[in-house]
Amino acid sequence: MSTAIPFVYHASYSQLALPRTHRFPTTKYQLLYQHAIAHQLLFEPSRHIPSAINIEALHDVHCPEYVNQFISGTLDHKAQRRIGFPWSKQLVNRTLHAVNGTVLCTQLALAQGFAVHLTGGYHHAHYDFGSGFCIFNDLIIAAKTAINSGGADKVLIFDCDVHQGDGTATLAQQYPDIVSCSIHCAQNFPSRKQHSDHDIDLNKGCSDPEYLEHIQQILPYLIRLHQPDLIIYDAGVDIHQDDDLGYFNISNQGILARDTQVISIAKSHNIPLAAVIGGGYSRNEAELTHRHSQLLIAANKVWLYK
Ligand SMILES: [Zn+2]
C-alpha cells in the first residue's frame, strides 16, 4: 500500500491574469502545492496531473450552448459578469483542467480510498450559467462520471464551504444517485438559496463547538440514510473567522478538527473520499495557505497516523 496521499494538481490553476483589485486568490493553488511539498504533507511522486476535460463530459451535465459559448468566448456580457472573471484563453484552459482534476481525484479515491485535489468545489455553477467564480460544476461532473463508469452507485457531495452549493443543489435534483448536502452560512452568498437534498443553514458568527457538533451529527446520519459508496468533500476554508467573504467564526483548529472528523468518519465506514479544497479568501497569502493546509495535515493524521 502506498504511504503517501495521492493528489491532483496542474500548474494552470494559478495561471490566470486578473485585474489587480480582483479578489479571486489566484496564487493560492501554487502556494499550497509548494507548501505541501516543502513540509512533506504531499510528495511529488504521488502527484497526478489532469488533462483538459473533454467537451462531451461537459455537455453531459451542462447546457451544450452554454458550454460552447464559454469555450469560444461568446457568452454575453451579463453571463460573463455573473461568473465574475473576464474571459480569456487562460481562463478556459484553467477551467478545463480544474474540472477534470476533480474527476481524476474521485477516480484516485475510488482506487486508493482517499485523494485530494488542490483546487475544485465550483458549486455555484448551474446547468446553463455560471456564477461566483464557478463555471462548470466539477462536483456533479465527477459524481456522474463515477456513476457512469460503474465506480459508484451512490455519491454523496458533502459541501462544507461557507457558501451554499446552490448550483450543486439544482443539478443534483436531476440525478437520484447523487445526494447533495450543504452546510453553510445563512447570511452569505447566494442570497437566494436553492434546495439541496440536505441543507444546514447556520447563522453568522457560528463558532467551533456548534459547527463541529453539526458535522459530527450529520455525516454519520447521511451515511446511514443513503449508504453512499463515494463521498466528494468540499473542504472550503472560507468558514475561517478572518476570511474576507465568509461570516463564520471558525479557528484554524476548528478547520483541522472538521477535516479530521470528515476524513475519519469516511474511513471508519470504508467509504472512499475525494476532497477538494474549495473556497478561501484573504489578501494574506501565507495565512490562506496555512488554512488550506489543515486539510492535508488532517489527511496525513488519519491516513498515515502521523
Ligand atoms: Zn465559498
mmCIF file of N, CA, C and O and ligand atoms in Angstrom, residues 123 161-163 238 279 281, ligand 1:
data_model
loop_
_atom_site.group_PDB
_atom_site.id
_atom_site.type_symbol
_atom_site.label_atom_id
_atom_site.label_comp_id
_atom_site.label_asym_id
_atom_site.label_seq_id
_atom_site.Cartn_x
_atom_site.Cartn_y
_atom_site.Cartn_z
ATOM 1 N N HIS A 123 -19.152 25.026 -6.929
ATOM 2 C CA HIS A 123 -20.531 24.649 -6.576
ATOM 3 C C HIS A 123 -21.594 25.691 -6.921
ATOM 4 O O HIS A 123 -22.770 25.435 -6.739
ATOM 5 N N ASP A 161 -18.130 24.299 2.390
ATOM 6 C CA ASP A 161 -17.773 25.688 2.081
ATOM 7 C C ASP A 161 -18.799 26.600 2.760
ATOM 8 O O ASP A 161 -19.953 26.208 2.943
ATOM 9 N N VAL A 162 -18.395 27.812 3.129
ATOM 10 C CA VAL A 162 -19.310 28.700 3.870
ATOM 11 C C VAL A 162 -20.504 29.144 3.018
ATOM 12 O O VAL A 162 -21.536 29.541 3.542
ATOM 13 N N HIS A 163 -20.330 29.083 1.687
ATOM 14 C CA HIS A 163 -21.414 29.474 0.778
ATOM 15 C C HIS A 163 -22.251 28.256 0.396
ATOM 16 O O HIS A 163 -21.702 27.168 0.224
ATOM 17 N N ASP A 238 -13.367 29.118 3.711
ATOM 18 C CA ASP A 238 -13.973 30.441 3.905
ATOM 19 C C ASP A 238 -14.900 30.461 5.125
ATOM 20 O O ASP A 238 -15.553 31.471 5.397
ATOM 21 N N GLY A 279 -13.453 27.030 -1.368
ATOM 22 C CA GLY A 279 -13.212 28.468 -1.259
ATOM 23 C C GLY A 279 -12.350 28.839 -0.067
ATOM 24 O O GLY A 279 -12.158 28.071 0.876
ATOM 25 N N TYR A 281 -10.673 33.011 1.110
ATOM 26 C CA TYR A 281 -10.355 34.329 0.556
ATOM 27 C C TYR A 281 -9.624 35.185 1.580
ATOM 28 O O TYR A 281 -10.142 35.446 2.673
HETATM 29 ZN ZN ZN B 1 -17.217 29.690 -0.678
#
